[in-house]
Amino acid sequence: MSFLESLLLSQFAVFTLVLGRVGGLIMTAPIFGTQAAPMRARALIAVAITLLIAPPLTASAPADMTNLLVYAKYL
């Protein structure tokens, strides 16, 4: 696997891990968790916050999946 492919996989993995945590927070937050807030708006807010948080974390992300599982525990 080339360096570019491993970098892309690690960035995608970090993005999905952060999105899972931020999405869970947004979906259960008292302000956004009500039925009055549309699902698309909550999803858009979760993706926007993830796009702000994820780039600094990808610099220290591991390249292989074994280390990524350990990294996910501390993320």
mmCIF file with all atom_site columns, N, CA and C in Angstrom:
data_model
loop_
_atom_site.group_PDB
_atom_site.id
_atom_site.type_symbol
_atom_site.label_atom_id
_atom_site.label_alt_id
_atom_site.label_comp_id
_atom_site.label_asym_id
_atom_site.label_entity_id
_atom_site.label_seq_id
_atom_site.pdbx_PDB_ins_code
_atom_site.Cartn_x
_atom_site.Cartn_y
_atom_site.Cartn_z
_atom_site.occupancy
_atom_site.B_iso_or_equiv
_atom_site.pdbx_formal_charge
_atom_site.auth_seq_id
_atom_site.auth_comp_id
_atom_site.auth_asym_id
_atom_site.auth_atom_id
_atom_site.pdbx_PDB_model_num
ATOM 1   N N  . MET A 1 1  ? 0.850   -1.168 0.000  1.00 0.00 ? 1  MET A N  1
ATOM 2   C CA . MET A 1 1  ? 0.000   0.000  0.000  1.00 0.00 ? 1  MET A CA 1
ATOM 3   C C  . MET A 1 1  ? 0.898   1.234  0.000  1.00 0.00 ? 1  MET A C  1
ATOM 4   N N  . SER A 1 2  ? 0.563   2.192  -0.832 1.00 0.00 ? 2  SER A N  1
ATOM 5   C CA . SER A 1 2  ? 1.383   3.393  -0.918 1.00 0.00 ? 2  SER A CA 1
ATOM 6   C C  . SER A 1 2  ? 1.119   4.308  0.275  1.00 0.00 ? 2  SER A C  1
ATOM 7   N N  . PHE A 1 3  ? 1.987   5.281  0.408  1.00 0.00 ? 3  PHE A N  1
ATOM 8   C CA . PHE A 1 3  ? 1.864   6.221  1.523  1.00 0.00 ? 3  PHE A CA 1
ATOM 9   C C  . PHE A 1 3  ? 0.563   7.018  1.439  1.00 0.00 ? 3  PHE A C  1
ATOM 10  N N  . LEU A 1 4  ? 0.186   7.415  0.229  1.00 0.00 ? 4  LEU A N  1
ATOM 11  C CA . LEU A 1 4  ? -1.027  8.203  0.051  1.00 0.00 ? 4  LEU A CA 1
ATOM 12  C C  . LEU A 1 4  ? -2.275  7.411  0.429  1.00 0.00 ? 4  LEU A C  1
ATOM 13  N N  . GLU A 1 5  ? -2.313  6.136  0.075  1.00 0.00 ? 5  GLU A N  1
ATOM 14  C CA . GLU A 1 5  ? -3.456  5.305  0.435  1.00 0.00 ? 5  GLU A CA 1
ATOM 15  C C  . GLU A 1 5  ? -3.558  5.109  1.939  1.00 0.00 ? 5  GLU A C  1
ATOM 16  N N  . SER A 1 6  ? -2.431  4.877  2.594  1.00 0.00 ? 6  SER A N  1
ATOM 17  C CA . SER A 1 6  ? -2.479  4.698  4.043  1.00 0.00 ? 6  SER A CA 1
ATOM 18  C C  . SER A 1 6  ? -2.854  5.990  4.746  1.00 0.00 ? 6  SER A C  1
ATOM 19  N N  . LEU A 1 7  ? -2.416  7.132  4.210  1.00 0.00 ? 7  LEU A N  1
ATOM 20  C CA . LEU A 1 7  ? -2.799  8.418  4.794  1.00 0.00 ? 7  LEU A CA 1
ATOM 21  C C  . LEU A 1 7  ? -4.290  8.665  4.647  1.00 0.00 ? 7  LEU A C  1
ATOM 22  N N  . LEU A 1 8  ? -4.835  8.345  3.472  1.00 0.00 ? 8  LEU A N  1
ATOM 23  C CA . LEU A 1 8  ? -6.258  8.524  3.238  1.00 0.00 ? 8  LEU A CA 1
ATOM 24  C C  . LEU A 1 8  ? -7.084  7.609  4.134  1.00 0.00 ? 8  LEU A C  1
ATOM 25  N N  . LEU A 1 9  ? -6.665  6.364  4.303  1.00 0.00 ? 9  LEU A N  1
ATOM 26  C CA . LEU A 1 9  ? -7.386  5.444  5.177  1.00 0.00 ? 9  LEU A CA 1
ATOM 27  C C  . LEU A 1 9  ? -7.347  5.892  6.632  1.00 0.00 ? 9  LEU A C  1
ATOM 28  N N  . SER A 1 10 ? -6.209  6.392  7.075  1.00 0.00 ? 10 SER A N  1
ATOM 29  C CA . SER A 1 10 ? -6.135  6.849  8.460  1.00 0.00 ? 10 SER A CA 1
ATOM 30  C C  . SER A 1 10 ? -6.975  8.100  8.666  1.00 0.00 ? 10 SER A C  1
ATOM 31  N N  . GLN A 1 11 ? -7.013  9.003  7.679  1.00 0.00 ? 11 GLN A N  1
ATOM 32  C CA . GLN A 1 11 ? -7.849  10.194 7.803  1.00 0.00 ? 11 GLN A CA 1
ATOM 33  C C  . GLN A 1 11 ? -9.325  9.817  7.824  1.00 0.00 ? 11 GLN A C  1
ATOM 34  N N  . PHE A 1 12 ? -9.716  8.881  6.976  1.00 0.00 ? 12 PHE A N  1
ATOM 35  C CA . PHE A 1 12 ? -11.107 8.449  6.952  1.00 0.00 ? 12 PHE A CA 1
ATOM 36  C C  . PHE A 1 12 ? -11.496 7.765  8.255  1.00 0.00 ? 12 PHE A C  1
ATOM 37  N N  . ALA A 1 13 ? -10.598 6.953  8.774  1.00 0.00 ? 13 ALA A N  1
ATOM 38  C CA . ALA A 1 13 ? -10.891 6.252  10.017 1.00 0.00 ? 13 ALA A CA 1
ATOM 39  C C  . ALA A 1 13 ? -11.029 7.235  11.178 1.00 0.00 ? 13 ALA A C  1
ATOM 40  N N  . VAL A 1 14 ? -10.140 8.216  11.251 1.00 0.00 ? 14 VAL A N  1
ATOM 41  C CA . VAL A 1 14 ? -10.234 9.216  12.317 1.00 0.00 ? 14 VAL A CA 1
ATOM 42  C C  . VAL A 1 14 ? -11.511 10.034 12.152 1.00 0.00 ? 14 VAL A C  1
ATOM 43  N N  . PHE A 1 15 ? -11.859 10.387 10.905 1.00 0.00 ? 15 PHE A N  1
ATOM 44  C CA . PHE A 1 15 ? -13.080 11.150 10.662 1.00 0.00 ? 15 PHE A CA 1
ATOM 45  C C  . PHE A 1 15 ? -14.312 10.389 11.128 1.00 0.00 ? 15 PHE A C  1
ATOM 46  N N  . THR A 1 16 ? -14.383 9.085  10.827 1.00 0.00 ? 16 THR A N  1
ATOM 47  C CA . THR A 1 16 ? -15.558 8.322  11.236 1.00 0.00 ? 16 THR A CA 1
ATOM 48  C C  . THR A 1 16 ? -15.607 8.118  12.750 1.00 0.00 ? 16 THR A C  1
ATOM 49  N N  . LEU A 1 17 ? -14.461 7.957  13.382 1.00 0.00 ? 17 LEU A N  1
ATOM 50  C CA . LEU A 1 17 ? -14.454 7.831  14.843 1.00 0.00 ? 17 LEU A CA 1
ATOM 51  C C  . LEU A 1 17 ? -14.931 9.120  15.507 1.00 0.00 ? 17 LEU A C  1
ATOM 52  N N  . VAL A 1 18 ? -14.434 10.243 15.029 1.00 0.00 ? 18 VAL A N  1
ATOM 53  C CA . VAL A 1 18 ? -14.847 11.532 15.601 1.00 0.00 ? 18 VAL A CA 1
ATOM 54  C C  . VAL A 1 18 ? -16.317 11.796 15.285 1.00 0.00 ? 18 VAL A C  1
ATOM 55  N N  . LEU A 1 19 ? -16.754 11.472 14.073 1.00 0.00 ? 19 LEU A N  1
ATOM 56  C CA . LEU A 1 19 ? -18.153 11.677 13.709 1.00 0.00 ? 19 LEU A CA 1
ATOM 57  C C  . LEU A 1 19 ? -19.081 10.834 14.577 1.00 0.00 ? 19 LEU A C  1
ATOM 58  N N  . GLY A 1 20 ? -18.665 9.631  14.904 1.00 0.00 ? 20 GLY A N  1
ATOM 59  C CA . GLY A 1 20 ? -19.480 8.794  15.785 1.00 0.00 ? 20 GLY A CA 1
ATOM 60  C C  . GLY A 1 20 ? -19.665 9.402  17.158 1.00 0.00 ? 20 GLY A C  1
ATOM 61  N N  . ARG A 1 21 ? -18.595 9.958  17.684 1.00 0.00 ? 21 ARG A N  1
ATOM 62  C CA . ARG A 1 21 ? -18.707 10.566 19.014 1.00 0.00 ? 21 ARG A CA 1
ATOM 63  C C  . ARG A 1 21 ? -19.477 11.882 18.984 1.00 0.00 ? 21 ARG A C  1
ATOM 64  N N  . VAL A 1 22 ? -19.160 12.723 18.009 1.00 0.00 ? 22 VAL A N  1
ATOM 65  C CA . VAL A 1 22 ? -19.853 14.015 17.913 1.00 0.00 ? 22 VAL A CA 1
ATOM 66  C C  . VAL A 1 22 ? -21.315 13.806 17.543 1.00 0.00 ? 22 VAL A C  1
ATOM 67  N N  . GLY A 1 23 ? -21.590 12.869 16.643 1.00 0.00 ? 23 GLY A N  1
ATOM 68  C CA . GLY A 1 23 ? -22.971 12.590 16.264 1.00 0.00 ? 23 GLY A CA 1
ATOM 69  C C  . GLY A 1 23 ? -23.802 12.089 17.431 1.00 0.00 ? 23 GLY A C  1
ATOM 70  N N  . GLY A 1 24 ? -23.213 11.237 18.250 1.00 0.00 ? 24 GLY A N  1
ATOM 71  C CA . GLY A 1 24 ? -23.922 10.784 19.443 1.00 0.00 ? 24 GLY A CA 1
ATOM 72  C C  . GLY A 1 24 ? -24.200 11.913 20.417 1.00 0.00 ? 24 GLY A C  1
ATOM 73  N N  . LEU A 1 25 ? -23.248 12.802 20.536 1.00 0.00 ? 25 LEU A N  1
ATOM 74  C CA . LEU A 1 25 ? -23.434 13.957 21.419 1.00 0.00 ? 25 LEU A CA 1
ATOM 75  C C  . LEU A 1 25 ? -24.526 14.877 20.893 1.00 0.00 ? 25 LEU A C  1
ATOM 76  N N  . ILE A 1 26 ? -24.525 15.154 19.597 1.00 0.00 ? 26 ILE A N  1
ATOM 77  C CA . ILE A 1 26 ? -25.522 16.044 19.007 1.00 0.00 ? 26 ILE A CA 1
ATOM 78  C C  . ILE A 1 26 ? -26.913 15.422 19.080 1.00 0.00 ? 26 ILE A C  1
ATOM 79  N N  . MET A 1 27 ? -27.009 14.137 18.811 1.00 0.00 ? 27 MET A N  1
ATOM 80  C CA . MET A 1 27 ? -28.323 13.495 18.791 1.00 0.00 ? 27 MET A CA 1
ATOM 81  C C  . MET A 1 27 ? -28.943 13.388 20.187 1.00 0.00 ? 27 MET A C  1
ATOM 82  N N  . THR A 1 28 ? -28.137 13.381 21.226 1.00 0.00 ? 28 THR A N  1
ATOM 83  C CA . THR A 1 28 ? -28.687 13.266 22.574 1.00 0.00 ? 28 THR A CA 1
ATOM 84  C C  . THR A 1 28 ? -28.646 14.568 23.356 1.00 0.00 ? 28 THR A C  1
ATOM 85  N N  . ALA A 1 29 ? -28.124 15.628 22.759 1.00 0.00 ? 29 ALA A N  1
ATOM 86  C CA . ALA A 1 29 ? -28.072 16.912 23.452 1.00 0.00 ? 29 ALA A CA 1
ATOM 87  C C  . ALA A 1 29 ? -29.486 17.452 23.646 1.00 0.00 ? 29 ALA A C  1
ATOM 88  N N  . PRO A 1 30 ? -29.736 18.097 24.768 1.00 0.00 ? 30 PRO A N  1
ATOM 89  C CA . PRO A 1 30 ? -31.095 18.593 25.021 1.00 0.00 ? 30 PRO A CA 1
ATOM 90  C C  . PRO A 1 30 ? -31.592 19.608 23.987 1.00 0.00 ? 30 PRO A C  1
ATOM 91  N N  . ILE A 1 31 ? -30.707 20.414 23.452 1.00 0.00 ? 31 ILE A N  1
ATOM 92  C CA . ILE A 1 31 ? -31.135 21.432 22.487 1.00 0.00 ? 31 ILE A CA 1
ATOM 93  C C  . ILE A 1 31 ? -31.451 20.800 21.135 1.00 0.00 ? 31 ILE A C  1
ATOM 94  N N  . PHE A 1 32 ? -30.569 19.922 20.649 1.00 0.00 ? 32 PHE A N  1
ATOM 95  C CA . PHE A 1 32 ? -30.736 19.340 19.325 1.00 0.00 ? 32 PHE A CA 1
ATOM 96  C C  . PHE A 1 32 ? -31.446 17.992 19.347 1.00 0.00 ? 32 PHE A C  1
ATOM 97  N N  . GLY A 1 33 ? -31.607 17.390 20.494 1.00 0.00 ? 33 GLY A N  1
ATOM 98  C CA . GLY A 1 33 ? -32.179 16.059 20.581 1.00 0.00 ? 33 GLY A CA 1
ATOM 99  C C  . GLY A 1 33 ? -33.688 16.010 20.522 1.00 0.00 ? 33 GLY A C  1
ATOM 100 N N  . THR A 1 34 ? -34.343 17.150 20.502 1.00 0.00 ? 34 THR A N  1
ATOM 101 C CA . THR A 1 34 ? -35.804 17.157 20.471 1.00 0.00 ? 34 THR A CA 1
ATOM 102 C C  . THR A 1 34 ? -36.300 16.864 19.061 1.00 0.00 ? 34 THR A C  1
ATOM 103 N N  . GLN A 1 35 ? -37.559 16.556 18.940 1.00 0.00 ? 35 GLN A N  1
ATOM 104 C CA . GLN A 1 35 ? -38.160 16.284 17.640 1.00 0.00 ? 35 GLN A CA 1
ATOM 105 C C  . GLN A 1 35 ? -38.336 17.569 16.825 1.00 0.00 ? 35 GLN A C  1
ATOM 106 N N  . ALA A 1 36 ? -38.245 18.730 17.475 1.00 0.00 ? 36 ALA A N  1
ATOM 107 C CA . ALA A 1 36 ? -38.405 19.995 16.763 1.00 0.00 ? 36 ALA A CA 1
ATOM 108 C C  . ALA A 1 36 ? -37.233 20.268 15.825 1.00 0.00 ? 36 ALA A C  1
ATOM 109 N N  . ALA A 1 37 ? -36.065 19.774 16.164 1.00 0.00 ? 37 ALA A N  1
ATOM 110 C CA . ALA A 1 37 ? -34.893 19.963 15.312 1.00 0.00 ? 37 ALA A CA 1
ATOM 111 C C  . ALA A 1 37 ? -34.888 18.885 14.233 1.00 0.00 ? 37 ALA A C  1
ATOM 112 N N  . PRO A 1 38 ? -34.839 19.284 12.968 1.00 0.00 ? 38 PRO A N  1
ATOM 113 C CA . PRO A 1 38 ? -34.851 18.276 11.900 1.00 0.00 ? 38 PRO A CA 1
ATOM 114 C C  . PRO A 1 38 ? -33.589 17.419 11.907 1.00 0.00 ? 38 PRO A C  1
ATOM 115 N N  . MET A 1 39 ? -33.743 16.183 11.461 1.00 0.00 ? 39 MET A N  1
ATOM 116 C CA . MET A 1 39 ? -32.631 15.234 11.444 1.00 0.00 ? 39 MET A CA 1
ATOM 117 C C  . MET A 1 39 ? -31.505 15.716 10.528 1.00 0.00 ? 39 MET A C  1
ATOM 118 N N  . ARG A 1 40 ? -31.840 16.308 9.396  1.00 0.00 ? 40 ARG A N  1
ATOM 119 C CA . ARG A 1 40 ? -30.802 16.806 8.478  1.00 0.00 ? 40 ARG A CA 1
ATOM 120 C C  . ARG A 1 40 ? -29.992 17.925 9.115  1.00 0.00 ? 40 ARG A C  1
ATOM 121 N N  . ALA A 1 41 ? -30.646 18.791 9.863  1.00 0.00 ? 41 ALA A N  1
ATOM 122 C CA . ALA A 1 41 ? -29.920 19.877 10.523 1.00 0.00 ? 41 ALA A CA 1
ATOM 123 C C  . ALA A 1 41 ? -28.979 19.326 11.589 1.00 0.00 ? 41 ALA A C  1
ATOM 124 N N  . ARG A 1 42 ? -29.428 18.335 12.345 1.00 0.00 ? 42 ARG A N  1
ATOM 125 C CA . ARG A 1 42 ? -28.566 17.718 13.352 1.00 0.00 ? 42 ARG A CA 1
ATOM 126 C C  . ARG A 1 42 ? -27.380 17.008 12.710 1.00 0.00 ? 42 ARG A C  1
ATOM 127 N N  . ALA A 1 43 ? -27.616 16.323 11.584 1.00 0.00 ? 43 ALA A N  1
ATOM 128 C CA . ALA A 1 43 ? -26.532 15.649 10.884 1.00 0.00 ? 43 ALA A CA 1
ATOM 129 C C  . ALA A 1 43 ? -25.544 16.659 10.310 1.00 0.00 ? 43 ALA A C  1
ATOM 130 N N  . LEU A 1 44 ? -26.036 17.756 9.776  1.00 0.00 ? 44 LEU A N  1
ATOM 131 C CA . LEU A 1 44 ? -25.164 18.791 9.226  1.00 0.00 ? 44 LEU A CA 1
ATOM 132 C C  . LEU A 1 44 ? -24.308 19.431 10.317 1.00 0.00 ? 44 LEU A C  1
ATOM 133 N N  . ILE A 1 45 ? -24.888 19.664 11.466 1.00 0.00 ? 45 ILE A N  1
ATOM 134 C CA . ILE A 1 45 ? -24.122 20.224 12.594 1.00 0.00 ? 45 ILE A CA 1
ATOM 135 C C  . ILE A 1 45 ? -23.052 19.233 13.051 1.00 0.00 ? 45 ILE A C  1
ATOM 136 N N  . ALA A 1 46 ? -23.390 17.966 13.114 1.00 0.00 ? 46 ALA A N  1
ATOM 137 C CA . ALA A 1 46 ? -22.414 16.952 13.526 1.00 0.00 ? 46 ALA A CA 1
ATOM 138 C C  . ALA A 1 46 ? -21.253 16.855 12.534 1.00 0.00 ? 46 ALA A C  1
ATOM 139 N N  . VAL A 1 47 ? -21.541 16.885 11.249 1.00 0.00 ? 47 VAL A N  1
ATOM 140 C CA . VAL A 1 47 ? -20.479 16.825 10.239 1.00 0.00 ? 47 VAL A CA 1
ATOM 141 C C  . VAL A 1 47 ? -19.629 18.087 10.279 1.00 0.00 ? 47 VAL A C  1
ATOM 142 N N  . ALA A 1 48 ? -20.255 19.247 10.470 1.00 0.00 ? 48 ALA A N  1
ATOM 143 C CA . ALA A 1 48 ? -19.502 20.505 10.520 1.00 0.00 ? 48 ALA A CA 1
ATOM 144 C C  . ALA A 1 48 ? -18.551 20.536 11.718 1.00 0.00 ? 48 ALA A C  1
ATOM 145 N N  . ILE A 1 49 ? -19.025 20.107 12.865 1.00 0.00 ? 49 ILE A N  1
ATOM 146 C CA . ILE A 1 49 ? -18.163 20.078 14.053 1.00 0.00 ? 49 ILE A CA 1
ATOM 147 C C  . ILE A 1 49 ? -17.041 19.055 13.864 1.00 0.00 ? 49 ILE A C  1
ATOM 148 N N  . THR A 1 50 ? -17.354 17.931 13.244 1.00 0.00 ? 50 THR A N  1
ATOM 149 C CA . THR A 1 50 ? -16.329 16.918 12.984 1.00 0.00 ? 50 THR A CA 1
ATOM 150 C C  . THR A 1 50 ? -15.271 17.443 12.028 1.00 0.00 ? 50 THR A C  1
ATOM 151 N N  . LEU A 1 51 ? -15.671 18.201 11.013 1.00 0.00 ? 51 LEU A N  1
ATOM 152 C CA . LEU A 1 51 ? -14.700 18.783 10.090 1.00 0.00 ? 51 LEU A CA 1
ATOM 153 C C  . LEU A 1 51 ? -13.790 19.787 10.781 1.00 0.00 ? 51 LEU A C  1
ATOM 154 N N  . LEU A 1 52 ? -14.254 20.395 11.853 1.00 0.00 ? 52 LEU A N  1
ATOM 155 C CA . LEU A 1 52 ? -13.407 21.313 12.618 1.00 0.00 ? 52 LEU A CA 1
ATOM 156 C C  . LEU A 1 52 ? -12.460 20.576 13.563 1.00 0.00 ? 52 LEU A C  1
ATOM 157 N N  . ILE A 1 53 ? -12.917 19.457 14.100 1.00 0.00 ? 53 ILE A N  1
ATOM 158 C CA . ILE A 1 53 ? -12.134 18.738 15.109 1.00 0.00 ? 53 ILE A CA 1
ATOM 159 C C  . ILE A 1 53 ? -11.150 17.748 14.492 1.00 0.00 ? 53 ILE A C  1
ATOM 160 N N  . ALA A 1 54 ? -11.526 17.056 13.428 1.00 0.00 ? 54 ALA A N  1
ATOM 161 C CA . ALA A 1 54 ? -10.743 15.941 12.902 1.00 0.00 ? 54 ALA A CA 1
ATOM 162 C C  . ALA A 1 54 ? -9.384  16.294 12.304 1.00 0.00 ? 54 ALA A C  1
ATOM 163 N N  . PRO A 1 55 ? -9.188  17.397 11.587 1.00 0.00 ? 55 PRO A N  1
ATOM 164 C CA . PRO A 1 55 ? -7.872  17.623 10.966 1.00 0.00 ? 55 PRO A CA 1
ATOM 165 C C  . PRO A 1 55 ? -6.675  17.633 11.911 1.00 0.00 ? 55 PRO A C  1
ATOM 166 N N  . PRO A 1 56 ? -6.739  18.249 13.079 1.00 0.00 ? 56 PRO A N  1
ATOM 167 C CA . PRO A 1 56 ? -5.559  18.152 13.954 1.00 0.00 ? 56 PRO A CA 1
ATOM 168 C C  . PRO A 1 56 ? -5.294  16.736 14.463 1.00 0.00 ? 56 PRO A C  1
ATOM 169 N N  . LEU A 1 57 ? -6.322  15.912 14.551 1.00 0.00 ? 57 LEU A N  1
ATOM 170 C CA . LEU A 1 57 ? -6.144  14.558 15.051 1.00 0.00 ? 57 LEU A CA 1
ATOM 171 C C  . LEU A 1 57 ? -5.536  13.618 14.015 1.00 0.00 ? 57 LEU A C  1
ATOM 172 N N  . THR A 1 58 ? -5.692  13.930 12.732 1.00 0.00 ? 58 THR A N  1
ATOM 173 C CA . THR A 1 58 ? -5.162  13.042 11.699 1.00 0.00 ? 58 THR A CA 1
ATOM 174 C C  . THR A 1 58 ? -3.650  13.131 11.594 1.00 0.00 ? 58 THR A C  1
ATOM 175 N N  . ALA A 1 59 ? -3.052  14.175 12.113 1.00 0.00 ? 59 ALA A N  1
ATOM 176 C CA . ALA A 1 59 ? -1.594  14.288 12.057 1.00 0.00 ? 59 ALA A CA 1
ATOM 177 C C  . ALA A 1 59 ? -0.932  13.220 12.926 1.00 0.00 ? 59 ALA A C  1
ATOM 178 N N  . SER A 1 60 ? -1.583  12.825 14.005 1.00 0.00 ? 60 SER A N  1
ATOM 179 C CA . SER A 1 60 ? -1.001  11.835 14.901 1.00 0.00 ? 60 SER A CA 1
ATOM 180 C C  . SER A 1 60 ? -1.669  10.467 14.774 1.00 0.00 ? 60 SER A C  1
ATOM 181 N N  . ALA A 1 61 ? -2.469  10.267 13.735 1.00 0.00 ? 61 ALA A N  1
ATOM 182 C CA . ALA A 1 61 ? -3.191  9.007  13.572 1.00 0.00 ? 61 ALA A CA 1
ATOM 183 C C  . ALA A 1 61 ? -2.259  7.907  13.081 1.00 0.00 ? 61 ALA A C  1
ATOM 184 N N  . PRO A 1 62 ? -2.413  6.708  13.605 1.00 0.00 ? 62 PRO A N  1
ATOM 185 C CA . PRO A 1 62 ? -1.596  5.582  13.133 1.00 0.00 ? 62 PRO A CA 1
ATOM 186 C C  . PRO A 1 62 ? -2.022  5.135  11.742 1.00 0.00 ? 62 PRO A C  1
ATOM 187 N N  . ALA A 1 63 ? -1.123  4.506  11.020 1.00 0.00 ? 63 ALA A N  1
ATOM 188 C CA . ALA A 1 63 ? -1.392  4.117  9.641  1.00 0.00 ? 63 ALA A CA 1
ATOM 189 C C  . ALA A 1 63 ? -2.021  2.727  9.518  1.00 0.00 ? 63 ALA A C  1
ATOM 190 N N  . ASP A 1 64 ? -1.789  1.824  10.459 1.00 0.00 ? 64 ASP A N  1
ATOM 191 C CA . ASP A 1 64 ? -2.346  0.483  10.316 1.00 0.00 ? 64 ASP A CA 1
ATOM 192 C C  . ASP A 1 64 ? -3.524  0.286  11.266 1.00 0.00 ? 64 ASP A C  1
ATOM 193 N N  . MET A 1 65 ? -4.336  -0.709 10.958 1.00 0.00 ? 65 MET A N  1
ATOM 194 C CA . MET A 1 65 ? -5.590  -0.907 11.682 1.00 0.00 ? 65 MET A CA 1
ATOM 195 C C  . MET A 1 65 ? -5.386  -1.408 13.105 1.00 0.00 ? 65 MET A C  1
ATOM 196 N N  . THR A 1 66 ? -4.329  -2.116 13.379 1.00 0.00 ? 66 THR A N  1
ATOM 197 C CA . THR A 1 66 ? -4.096  -2.611 14.731 1.00 0.00 ? 66 THR A CA 1
ATOM 198 C C  . THR A 1 66 ? -3.854  -1.450 15.689 1.00 0.00 ? 66 THR A C  1
ATOM 199 N N  . ASN A 1 67 ? -3.003  -0.540 15.288 1.00 0.00 ? 67 ASN A N  1
ATOM 200 C CA . ASN A 1 67 ? -2.742  0.621  16.130 1.00 0.00 ? 67 ASN A CA 1
ATOM 201 C C  . ASN A 1 67 ? -3.927  1.576  16.158 1.00 0.00 ? 67 ASN A C  1
ATOM 202 N N  . LEU A 1 68 ? -4.744  1.557  15.100 1.00 0.00 ? 68 LEU A N  1
ATOM 203 C CA . LEU A 1 68 ? -5.908  2.435  15.079 1.00 0.00 ? 68 LEU A CA 1
ATOM 204 C C  . LEU A 1 68 ? -6.932  2.032  16.135 1.00 0.00 ? 68 LEU A C  1
ATOM 205 N N  . LEU A 1 69 ? -7.085  0.748  16.392 1.00 0.00 ? 69 LEU A N  1
ATOM 206 C CA . LEU A 1 69 ? -8.003  0.308  17.433 1.00 0.00 ? 69 LEU A CA 1
ATOM 207 C C  . LEU A 1 69 ? -7.555  0.768  18.801 1.00 0.00 ? 69 LEU A C  1
ATOM 208 N N  . VAL A 1 70 ? -6.251  0.754  19.041 1.00 0.00 ? 70 VAL A N  1
ATOM 209 C CA . VAL A 1 70 ? -5.722  1.258  20.301 1.00 0.00 ? 70 VAL A CA 1
ATOM 210 C C  . VAL A 1 70 ? -5.903  2.771  20.369 1.00 0.00 ? 70 VAL A C  1
ATOM 211 N N  . TYR A 1 71 ? -5.698  3.450  19.234 1.00 0.00 ? 71 TYR A N  1
ATOM 212 C CA . TYR A 1 71 ? -5.845  4.910  19.164 1.00 0.00 ? 71 TYR A CA 1
ATOM 213 C C  . TYR A 1 71 ? -7.288  5.309  19.422 1.00 0.00 ? 71 TYR A C  1
ATOM 214 N N  . ALA A 1 72 ? -8.252  4.512  18.918 1.00 0.00 ? 72 ALA A N  1
ATOM 215 C CA . ALA A 1 72 ? -9.663  4.833  19.081 1.00 0.00 ? 72 ALA A CA 1
ATOM 216 C C  . ALA A 1 72 ? -10.084 4.791  20.545 1.00 0.00 ? 72 ALA A C  1
ATOM 217 N N  . LYS A 1 73 ? -9.414  3.984  21.333 1.00 0.00 ? 73 LYS A N  1
ATOM 218 C CA . LYS A 1 73 ? -9.752  3.889  22.741 1.00 0.00 ? 73 LYS A CA 1
ATOM 219 C C  . LYS A 1 73 ? -9.455  5.202  23.461 1.00 0.00 ? 73 LYS A C  1
ATOM 220 N N  . TYR A 1 74 ? -8.408  5.898  23.036 1.00 0.00 ? 74 TYR A N  1
ATOM 221 C CA . TYR A 1 74 ? -7.997  7.125  23.715 1.00 0.00 ? 74 TYR A CA 1
ATOM 222 C C  . TYR A 1 74 ? -8.480  8.377  23.024 1.00 0.00 ? 74 TYR A C  1
ATOM 223 N N  . LEU A 1 75 ? -9.213  8.263  21.949 1.00 0.00 ? 75 LEU A N  1
ATOM 224 C CA . LEU A 1 75 ? -9.703  9.412  21.192 1.00 0.00 ? 75 LEU A CA 1
ATOM 225 C C  . LEU A 1 75 ? -10.876 10.040 21.864 1.00 0.00 ? 75 LEU A C  1
#
